[in-house]
Amino acid sequence: TDSFNYATYHTFDEINAFIDNLVNENPNLVSKIQIGSSYEGRPLNVLKFSTGPNRPAFWIDTGIHSREWVTQASGIWFAKKIATDYGKDASLTNTLNNIDILLEIVTNPDGYVYTHKSDRMWRKTRSPNSGSLCVGTDPNRNWDAGFGGPGSSSNPCTETYRGRAAHSEPEVKAIVDFVKSHGNIKGFVSIHSYSQMLLFPYGYTTARTPDHNELNTVSRNAVNALASLYGTSYTYGSIIATIYQASGGTIDWTYNQGIKYSYSFELRDTGRYGFALPANQIIPTAEETWLALTKLIEHTRDNLY
Amino acid sequence: MENYSGQQVLRIFPTDEDQVNLVRALEDLEHLQIDFWTSPTKVLLPIDIRVSFRNLQSVKVYLESNNIQYSIMIHDVQSLLDEEQNEMRRNRATENARS
């Protein structure tokens, strides 16, 4: 993985080869867990960074919306960063001596393959919809948190189609089952693009979470850290107050499951290139996002509940 | 591969709730095949939509006739994607040569 090109976009097969290489190079730190299979049968791979058994964990996923390519590319960079810095960077070493990091780089593999082979702007999963010619469900409207409410669609032909039922998508159900069976995930970050935002629950209701003030403070610290590298400006706040009402979202579900430290990023940019962010922005995006992620992870590590 | 030649991404700036609703109404017109890159939800939040070449003129006329401000965020989506593909090809060729 030293010679892997982190400054370009990669196919699903290339990412899986990277994952296998990273595991082979770091057998005492990194392992691969297959938490399920996509609708079309592709593996849902999660990288586990761990130095001991029975630890609490911090989850990161990228690429649940397949066209948001900078997120999967950043996920690859995070994986290498974690493997490289353990034992060298004091904070990360402290983190991994206390908690595990779980990283799902290609959370919607069918959609990702489809963006490479057929339609670069595909967002949803690739499961068929009974009674409709339109394919796919928005996996960020498919969670059992205000499922079916405002900010999601019942029309399979829209980009925000919620699916026939909560957790109908195998890509979502696999995470649901994993989170429940793990039982000790303390932080959860789901990464999207674009708009440059750091968000926390809720998205389906205007009600503030009991942890609103803490999440707000931690988010402020995280976006300040992010901006310190290249001056990239992020807004932050609850989903509904900052961006829009969205029901059935990932981090509303994880928060309601008891994962207090649940966040979502919208990475670069603010609207020059949108989903077609040039590859020369991958590494700067990943670098600055890592600074923010580090703040979120450290706060979780130091405030286990 | 789906071809996006001539397709544009428009950045719309709604100034009041009525304009947000007018943009939202475009979502229901499935024949226009508009791809909402950001959703129409709030005044002052820009709305980005990808519009096919075939429907570009009618969407622009719709916005202008309703006095809704917009700018062209991406003039030709395909040219961006071509550059993306070229960059990936160049990198792959370099990797192959190296190995």
CSV table of C-alpha atoms in Angstrom, one decimal:
chain,number,residue,atom,x,y,z
A,1,THR,CA,0.0,0.0,0.0
A,2,ASP,CA,3.0,2.3,0.1
A,3,SER,CA,3.0,2.6,-3.7
A,4,PHE,CA,-0.8,2.9,-3.9
A,5,ASN,CA,-1.9,6.1,-5.6
A,6,TYR,CA,-4.0,8.0,-3.0
A,7,ALA,CA,-4.5,10.9,-5.3
A,8,THR,CA,-6.7,9.3,-7.9
A,9,TYR,CA,-10.1,7.6,-7.9
A,10,HIS,CA,-10.2,3.8,-7.9
A,11,THR,CA,-12.5,1.0,-8.9
A,12,PHE,CA,-14.2,-1.4,-6.4
A,13,ASP,CA,-11.8,-4.1,-7.3
A,14,GLU,CA,-8.8,-1.8,-6.8
A,15,ILE,CA,-10.1,-0.8,-3.4
A,16,ASN,CA,-10.7,-4.4,-2.3
A,17,ALA,CA,-7.1,-5.2,-3.4
A,18,PHE,CA,-5.9,-2.3,-1.3
A,19,ILE,CA,-7.9,-3.6,1.7
A,20,ASP,CA,-6.4,-7.0,1.4
A,21,ASN,CA,-2.9,-5.6,1.0
A,22,LEU,CA,-3.3,-3.4,4.1
A,23,VAL,CA,-4.5,-6.3,6.1
A,24,ASN,CA,-1.6,-8.5,4.9
A,25,GLU,CA,1.0,-5.8,5.7
A,26,ASN,CA,-0.4,-5.1,9.2
A,27,PRO,CA,-1.7,-8.4,10.6
A,28,ASN,CA,-1.4,-7.4,14.2
A,29,LEU,CA,-3.4,-4.2,13.7
A,30,VAL,CA,-5.8,-4.5,10.8
A,31,SER,CA,-8.3,-7.2,9.9
A,32,LYS,CA,-11.2,-7.4,7.5
A,33,ILE,CA,-14.7,-8.3,8.5
A,34,GLN,CA,-17.4,-9.1,5.9
A,35,ILE,CA,-20.6,-7.9,7.5
A,36,GLY,CA,-22.8,-9.0,4.7
A,37,SER,CA,-23.4,-8.8,1.0
A,38,SER,CA,-24.9,-6.2,-1.3
A,39,TYR,CA,-28.1,-6.8,-3.3
A,40,GLU,CA,-25.9,-7.9,-6.3
A,41,GLY,CA,-23.8,-10.1,-4.0
A,42,ARG,CA,-20.7,-8.0,-3.5
A,43,PRO,CA,-18.9,-8.2,-0.1
A,44,LEU,CA,-19.6,-5.5,2.5
A,45,ASN,CA,-16.1,-5.2,3.9
A,46,VAL,CA,-15.2,-3.4,7.1
A,47,LEU,CA,-11.6,-2.8,8.2
A,48,LYS,CA,-11.1,-3.3,11.9
A,49,PHE,CA,-8.1,-1.5,13.5
A,50,SER,CA,-7.6,-3.1,16.9
A,51,THR,CA,-4.9,-3.9,19.4
A,52,GLY,CA,-6.8,-5.9,21.9
A,53,PRO,CA,-10.1,-7.8,22.5
A,54,ASN,CA,-13.4,-6.5,23.7
A,55,ARG,CA,-12.9,-2.9,23.1
A,56,PRO,CA,-15.4,-0.1,22.5
A,57,ALA,CA,-15.4,1.0,18.9
A,58,PHE,CA,-15.7,4.1,16.7
A,59,TRP,CA,-17.3,3.5,13.3
A,60,ILE,CA,-16.6,5.4,10.1
A,61,ASP,CA,-18.4,4.8,6.8
A,62,THR,CA,-17.8,6.3,3.4
A,63,GLY,CA,-19.6,6.0,0.1
A,64,ILE,CA,-23.1,5.1,1.2
A,65,HIS,CA,-24.1,7.5,-1.7
A,66,SER,CA,-22.1,6.0,-4.6
A,67,ARG,CA,-21.5,9.1,-6.7
A,68,GLU,CA,-19.8,10.9,-3.8
A,69,TRP,CA,-16.4,9.6,-4.9
A,70,VAL,CA,-14.3,11.8,-2.8
A,71,THR,CA,-15.6,10.0,0.3
A,72,GLN,CA,-14.5,6.5,-0.7
A,73,ALA,CA,-11.2,8.0,-1.8
A,74,SER,CA,-10.8,9.7,1.6
A,75,GLY,CA,-11.7,6.4,3.3
A,76,ILE,CA,-8.8,4.7,1.6
A,77,TRP,CA,-6.5,7.5,2.8
A,78,PHE,CA,-7.8,7.3,6.4
A,79,ALA,CA,-7.1,3.5,6.4
A,80,LYS,CA,-3.5,4.0,5.4
A,81,LYS,CA,-3.1,6.9,7.8
A,82,ILE,CA,-4.3,4.8,10.7
A,83,ALA,CA,-2.1,1.9,9.8
A,84,THR,CA,0.9,4.2,9.3
A,85,ASP,CA,0.5,6.4,12.4
A,86,TYR,CA,-0.1,3.7,15.0
A,87,GLY,CA,3.0,3.5,17.2
A,88,LYS,CA,4.2,6.8,15.8
A,89,ASP,CA,1.5,9.4,16.6
A,90,ALA,CA,0.9,9.6,20.3
A,91,SER,CA,-2.8,10.4,20.2
A,92,LEU,CA,-3.7,7.7,17.6
A,93,THR,CA,-1.7,5.2,19.5
A,94,ASN,CA,-3.5,6.1,22.7
A,95,THR,CA,-6.8,5.8,20.8
A,96,LEU,CA,-6.1,2.4,19.4
A,97,ASN,CA,-4.8,1.2,22.8
A,98,ASN,CA,-8.2,1.9,24.2
A,99,ILE,CA,-10.8,1.7,21.4
A,100,ASP,CA,-11.1,0.0,18.0
A,101,ILE,CA,-11.7,1.9,14.8
A,102,LEU,CA,-14.1,0.3,12.2
A,103,LEU,CA,-14.0,1.6,8.7
A,104,GLU,CA,-16.4,0.7,5.8
A,105,ILE,CA,-14.9,2.3,2.7
A,106,VAL,CA,-17.4,1.2,0.1
A,107,THR,CA,-20.7,1.1,1.9
A,108,ASN,CA,-22.8,0.9,-1.3
A,109,PRO,CA,-20.7,-1.3,-3.6
A,110,ASP,CA,-23.4,-2.0,-6.2
A,111,GLY,CA,-23.9,1.7,-6.7
A,112,TYR,CA,-20.2,2.4,-6.8
A,113,VAL,CA,-19.6,-0.2,-9.5
A,114,TYR,CA,-22.5,1.3,-11.4
A,115,THR,CA,-20.9,4.7,-11.2
A,116,HIS,CA,-17.8,3.3,-12.8
A,117,LYS,CA,-19.5,1.2,-15.5
A,118,SER,CA,-22.8,2.8,-16.4
A,119,ASP,CA,-23.7,6.1,-14.8
A,120,ARG,CA,-21.3,8.3,-12.9
A,121,MET,CA,-24.1,10.2,-11.2
A,122,TRP,CA,-25.8,7.2,-9.6
A,123,ARG,CA,-26.6,7.8,-5.9
A,124,LYS,CA,-28.8,4.9,-4.7
A,125,THR,CA,-28.5,1.2,-4.2
A,126,ARG,CA,-29.2,-1.1,-7.2
A,127,SER,CA,-32.1,-3.2,-5.8
A,128,PRO,CA,-35.2,-3.4,-8.0
A,129,ASN,CA,-38.6,-1.9,-7.0
A,130,SER,CA,-41.7,-4.0,-7.3
A,131,GLY,CA,-44.2,-2.3,-9.6
A,132,SER,CA,-41.7,0.2,-10.9
A,133,LEU,CA,-39.1,0.3,-13.7
A,134,CYS,CA,-37.0,2.6,-11.5
A,135,VAL,CA,-34.2,1.0,-9.7
A,136,GLY,CA,-32.6,1.7,-6.3
A,137,THR,CA,-33.3,3.1,-2.8
A,138,ASP,CA,-31.7,6.0,-1.1
A,139,PRO,CA,-29.7,4.2,1.7
A,140,ASN,CA,-29.7,7.4,3.7
A,141,ARG,CA,-33.5,7.4,3.9
A,142,ASN,CA,-33.8,3.7,4.6
A,143,TRP,CA,-33.1,3.6,8.4
A,144,ASP,CA,-35.7,3.1,11.1
A,145,ALA,CA,-35.6,6.6,12.4
A,146,GLY,CA,-38.6,8.6,11.4
A,147,PHE,CA,-38.8,6.3,8.4
A,148,GLY,CA,-41.2,7.5,5.7
A,149,GLY,CA,-41.4,11.1,7.1
A,150,PRO,CA,-40.8,14.4,5.4
A,151,GLY,CA,-37.5,14.7,3.5
A,152,SER,CA,-37.9,11.3,2.0
A,153,SER,CA,-39.9,10.1,-1.0
A,154,SER,CA,-42.3,7.2,-1.6
A,155,ASN,CA,-41.6,7.4,-5.3
A,156,PRO,CA,-39.0,4.9,-6.5
A,157,CYS,CA,-38.1,7.1,-9.4
A,158,THR,CA,-36.7,9.9,-7.1
A,159,GLU,CA,-33.2,10.1,-5.6
A,160,THR,CA,-34.6,10.2,-2.1
A,161,TYR,CA,-36.7,7.0,-2.4
A,162,ARG,CA,-36.9,5.6,1.1
A,163,GLY,CA,-37.4,2.0,0.1
A,164,ARG,CA,-40.4,-0.4,0.7
A,165,ALA,CA,-39.6,-0.7,4.4
A,166,ALA,CA,-37.0,0.4,6.9
A,167,HIS,CA,-33.8,-1.6,6.5
A,168,SER,CA,-35.0,-3.1,3.3
A,169,GLU,CA,-31.6,-2.6,1.7
A,170,PRO,CA,-29.0,-5.3,2.5
A,171,GLU,CA,-26.3,-2.7,2.7
A,172,VAL,CA,-28.2,-0.9,5.5
A,173,LYS,CA,-29.4,-4.1,7.2
A,174,ALA,CA,-25.8,-5.4,7.4
A,175,ILE,CA,-24.8,-2.3,9.4
A,176,VAL,CA,-27.9,-2.5,11.6
A,177,ASP,CA,-27.2,-6.1,12.4
A,178,PHE,CA,-23.5,-5.4,13.0
A,179,VAL,CA,-24.1,-2.4,15.3
A,180,LYS,CA,-26.7,-4.3,17.3
A,181,SER,CA,-24.5,-7.5,17.7
A,182,HIS,CA,-21.4,-5.5,18.5
A,183,GLY,CA,-23.2,-3.6,21.2
A,184,ASN,CA,-20.3,-1.4,22.2
A,185,ILE,CA,-20.0,1.2,19.4
A,186,LYS,CA,-19.5,4.6,21.1
A,187,GLY,CA,-19.0,6.8,18.1
A,188,PHE,CA,-20.4,6.7,14.6
A,189,VAL,CA,-19.5,8.9,11.6
A,190,SER,CA,-21.1,8.6,8.2
A,191,ILE,CA,-19.3,10.6,5.5
A,192,HIS,CA,-21.0,12.2,2.5
A,193,SER,CA,-20.2,15.0,0.0
A,194,TYR,CA,-20.7,17.8,-0.9
A,195,SER,CA,-21.4,21.1,1.0
A,196,GLN,CA,-18.7,21.3,3.7
A,197,MET,CA,-20.8,20.6,6.8
A,198,LEU,CA,-20.4,18.6,10.0
A,199,LEU,CA,-23.9,17.5,11.2
A,200,PHE,CA,-25.4,15.7,14.1
A,201,PRO,CA,-28.9,14.4,15.0
A,202,TYR,CA,-31.7,15.0,14.4
A,203,GLY,CA,-32.7,15.2,10.8
A,204,TYR,CA,-36.2,13.8,11.0
A,205,THR,CA,-37.5,16.0,13.9
A,206,THR,CA,-36.9,19.6,15.1
A,207,ALA,CA,-36.6,18.2,18.6
A,208,ARG,CA,-33.1,18.7,20.0
A,209,THR,CA,-31.3,15.7,21.3
A,210,PRO,CA,-30.4,15.6,25.0
A,211,ASP,CA,-26.8,15.8,24.0
A,212,HIS,CA,-27.2,18.8,21.6
A,213,ASN,CA,-24.9,21.2,23.4
A,214,GLU,CA,-22.1,18.6,23.8
A,215,LEU,CA,-22.4,17.6,20.1
A,216,ASN,CA,-22.4,21.2,19.1
A,217,THR,CA,-19.2,22.0,21.1
A,218,VAL,CA,-17.4,18.9,19.8
A,219,SER,CA,-18.4,19.8,16.2
A,220,ARG,CA,-17.1,23.3,16.6
A,221,ASN,CA,-13.8,22.0,17.8
A,222,ALA,CA,-13.7,19.6,14.9
A,223,VAL,CA,-14.4,22.1,12.2
A,224,ASN,CA,-11.8,24.5,13.7
A,225,ALA,CA,-9.3,21.7,13.5
A,226,LEU,CA,-10.3,21.0,9.9
A,227,ALA,CA,-9.9,24.7,8.9
A,228,SER,CA,-6.5,24.9,10.5
A,229,LEU,CA,-4.8,23.0,7.6
A,230,TYR,CA,-6.0,24.7,4.4
A,231,GLY,CA,-8.6,27.2,5.7
A,232,THR,CA,-11.5,25.2,4.5
A,233,SER,CA,-14.7,26.5,6.1
A,234,TYR,CA,-17.3,24.2,7.4
A,235,THR,CA,-20.7,24.9,8.9
A,236,TYR,CA,-22.0,22.7,11.6
A,237,GLY,CA,-25.2,21.9,13.6
A,238,SER,CA,-28.1,19.5,13.7
A,239,ILE,CA,-29.1,18.2,10.3
A,240,ILE,CA,-32.6,19.7,10.3
A,241,ALA,CA,-31.3,23.1,11.4
A,242,THR,CA,-28.3,23.2,9.1
A,243,ILE,CA,-29.3,21.5,5.9
A,244,TYR,CA,-32.8,20.2,5.7
A,245,GLN,CA,-35.4,17.8,7.1
A,246,ALA,CA,-34.4,14.3,6.2
A,247,SER,CA,-36.1,11.2,7.6
A,248,GLY,CA,-34.7,7.7,7.8
A,249,GLY,CA,-31.1,8.9,8.0
A,250,THR,CA,-28.2,6.9,9.3
A,251,ILE,CA,-27.0,8.9,12.2
A,252,ASP,CA,-30.5,9.5,13.6
A,253,TRP,CA,-30.9,5.7,13.8
A,254,THR,CA,-27.4,5.2,15.4
A,255,TYR,CA,-28.1,8.0,17.9
A,256,ASN,CA,-31.5,6.4,18.9
A,257,GLN,CA,-29.6,3.1,19.3
A,258,GLY,CA,-27.6,4.8,22.1
A,259,ILE,CA,-24.5,5.9,20.1
A,260,LYS,CA,-24.3,9.3,21.6
A,261,TYR,CA,-21.4,10.5,19.4
A,262,SER,CA,-23.1,10.2,16.0
A,263,TYR,CA,-22.1,12.6,13.2
A,264,SER,CA,-22.2,13.0,9.5
A,265,PHE,CA,-19.8,15.0,7.3
A,266,GLU,CA,-20.5,16.6,3.9
A,267,LEU,CA,-17.0,17.0,2.4
A,268,ARG,CA,-15.7,19.4,-0.2
A,269,ASP,CA,-16.7,21.4,-2.1
A,270,THR,CA,-19.4,24.1,-1.7
A,271,GLY,CA,-20.5,23.9,-5.3
A,272,ARG,CA,-17.9,24.5,-8.0
A,273,TYR,CA,-17.5,20.8,-8.9
A,274,GLY,CA,-20.0,19.1,-6.7
A,275,PHE,CA,-19.8,15.3,-7.0
A,276,ALA,CA,-17.1,15.6,-9.7
A,277,LEU,CA,-14.4,16.9,-7.4
A,278,PRO,CA,-11.1,16.8,-9.2
A,279,ALA,CA,-8.8,14.1,-8.0
A,280,ASN,CA,-6.1,16.6,-7.0
A,281,GLN,CA,-8.4,17.5,-4.1
A,282,ILE,CA,-8.6,14.0,-2.7
A,283,ILE,CA,-5.6,14.2,-0.5
A,284,PRO,CA,-6.2,17.7,0.8
A,285,THR,CA,-9.8,16.8,1.6
A,286,ALA,CA,-8.7,13.6,3.4
A,287,GLU,CA,-6.0,15.4,5.3
A,288,GLU,CA,-8.2,18.1,6.6
A,289,THR,CA,-11.1,15.8,7.3
A,290,TRP,CA,-8.8,13.5,9.3
A,291,LEU,CA,-8.0,16.4,11.7
A,292,ALA,CA,-11.7,16.8,12.4
A,293,LEU,CA,-12.2,13.1,12.7
A,294,THR,CA,-9.4,12.9,15.1
A,295,LYS,CA,-11.2,15.4,17.4
A,296,LEU,CA,-14.4,13.4,17.2
A,297,ILE,CA,-12.5,10.2,18.0
A,298,GLU,CA,-10.5,11.7,20.8
A,299,HIS,CA,-13.6,13.1,22.5
A,300,THR,CA,-15.3,9.8,22.3
A,301,ARG,CA,-12.2,8.0,23.6
A,302,ASP,CA,-11.9,10.4,26.5
A,303,ASN,CA,-15.7,10.4,27.3
A,304,LEU,CA,-16.7,6.8,27.2
A,305,TYR,CA,-20.1,6.2,28.6
B,1,MET,CA,-21.6,4.9,-19.9
B,2,GLU,CA,-24.3,7.5,-19.5
B,3,ASN,CA,-23.4,10.5,-21.5
B,4,TYR,CA,-23.8,13.9,-20.0
B,5,SER,CA,-22.8,16.1,-22.9
B,6,GLY,CA,-24.4,19.5,-22.9
B,7,GLN,CA,-25.9,18.9,-19.4
B,8,GLN,CA,-25.5,21.7,-17.0
B,9,VAL,CA,-25.7,22.1,-13.2
B,10,LEU,CA,-27.6,25.2,-12.3
B,11,ARG,CA,-27.3,26.9,-8.9
B,12,ILE,CA,-30.6,28.4,-7.9
B,13,PHE,CA,-30.9,31.1,-5.3
B,14,PRO,CA,-34.5,31.2,-3.9
B,15,THR,CA,-35.3,34.4,-2.1
B,16,ASP,CA,-38.6,33.4,-0.5
B,17,GLU,CA,-40.6,30.4,0.4
B,18,ASP,CA,-42.7,30.7,-2.7
B,19,GLN,CA,-39.6,30.3,-4.9
B,20,VAL,CA,-38.5,27.3,-2.9
B,21,ASN,CA,-41.9,25.7,-3.6
B,22,LEU,CA,-41.7,26.6,-7.3
B,23,VAL,CA,-38.3,24.9,-7.5
B,24,ARG,CA,-39.6,22.0,-5.5
B,25,ALA,CA,-42.4,21.6,-8.0
B,26,LEU,CA,-39.8,20.7,-10.6
B,27,GLU,CA,-39.2,17.5,-8.7
B,28,ASP,CA,-42.7,16.2,-9.5
B,29,LEU,CA,-42.2,16.8,-13.3
B,30,GLU,CA,-40.6,13.5,-14.0
B,31,HIS,CA,-40.4,14.1,-17.7
B,32,LEU,CA,-37.8,16.8,-17.1
B,33,GLN,CA,-35.5,14.3,-15.4
B,34,ILE,CA,-34.0,16.8,-13.1
B,35,ASP,CA,-31.3,15.5,-10.8
B,36,PHE,CA,-31.3,17.5,-7.5
B,37,TRP,CA,-27.7,17.6,-6.3
B,38,THR,CA,-29.0,19.6,-3.3
B,39,SER,CA,-32.6,19.7,-2.1
B,40,PRO,CA,-35.0,22.6,-2.2
B,41,THR,CA,-35.7,23.2,1.4
B,42,LYS,CA,-34.9,26.6,2.8
B,43,VAL,CA,-34.7,30.2,1.7
B,44,LEU,CA,-31.1,31.3,1.3
B,45,LEU,CA,-29.7,27.8,0.8
B,46,PRO,CA,-28.7,27.4,-2.9
B,47,ILE,CA,-30.3,24.5,-4.8
B,48,ASP,CA,-28.1,22.7,-7.4
B,49,ILE,CA,-29.8,20.8,-10.2
B,50,ARG,CA,-28.4,18.9,-13.1
B,51,VAL,CA,-30.5,19.4,-16.2
B,52,SER,CA,-30.3,17.5,-19.5
B,53,PHE,CA,-29.5,19.4,-22.6
B,54,ARG,CA,-32.9,18.7,-24.0
B,55,ASN,CA,-34.7,20.3,-21.1
B,56,LEU,CA,-32.2,23.0,-20.3
B,57,GLN,CA,-34.0,25.8,-22.2
B,58,SER,CA,-37.4,25.1,-20.7
B,59,VAL,CA,-36.0,24.9,-17.1
B,60,LYS,CA,-34.2,28.2,-17.6
B,61,VAL,CA,-37.4,29.8,-19.0
B,62,TYR,CA,-39.3,28.4,-16.0
B,63,LEU,CA,-36.9,30.0,-13.6
B,64,GLU,CA,-36.7,33.3,-15.4
B,65,SER,CA,-40.4,33.6,-15.8
B,66,ASN,CA,-40.8,33.1,-12.1
B,67,ASN,CA,-38.1,35.6,-11.4
B,68,ILE,CA,-35.9,33.0,-9.7
B,69,GLN,CA,-32.2,33.8,-9.8
B,70,TYR,CA,-29.7,31.2,-10.9
B,71,SER,CA,-26.2,30.8,-12.2
B,72,ILE,CA,-24.5,28.1,-14.2
B,73,MET,CA,-22.4,26.1,-11.8
B,74,ILE,CA,-21.1,23.5,-14.3
B,75,HIS,CA,-21.4,24.4,-18.0
B,76,ASP,CA,-20.9,20.9,-19.3
B,77,VAL,CA,-21.0,18.0,-16.9
B,78,GLN,CA,-19.5,15.6,-19.5
B,79,SER,CA,-16.3,17.6,-19.9
B,80,LEU,CA,-15.7,17.3,-16.2
B,81,LEU,CA,-16.3,13.6,-16.2
B,82,ASP,CA,-14.0,13.2,-19.3
B,83,GLU,CA,-11.2,14.9,-17.4
B,84,GLU,CA,-11.9,12.6,-14.5
B,85,GLN,CA,-11.6,9.6,-16.7
B,86,ASN,CA,-8.5,10.9,-18.5
B,87,GLU,CA,-6.8,11.4,-15.1
B,88,MET,CA,-7.7,7.9,-14.0
B,89,ARG,CA,-6.4,6.5,-17.3
B,90,ARG,CA,-3.2,8.4,-17.0
B,91,ASN,CA,-2.6,7.1,-13.5
B,92,ARG,CA,-3.4,3.5,-14.5
B,93,ALA,CA,-1.0,3.7,-17.4
B,94,THR,CA,1.7,5.0,-15.1
B,95,GLU,CA,1.1,2.3,-12.6
B,96,ASN,CA,1.2,-0.4,-15.3
B,97,ALA,CA,4.4,1.0,-16.7
B,98,ARG,CA,5.9,1.0,-13.2
B,99,SER,CA,4.9,-2.6,-12.5
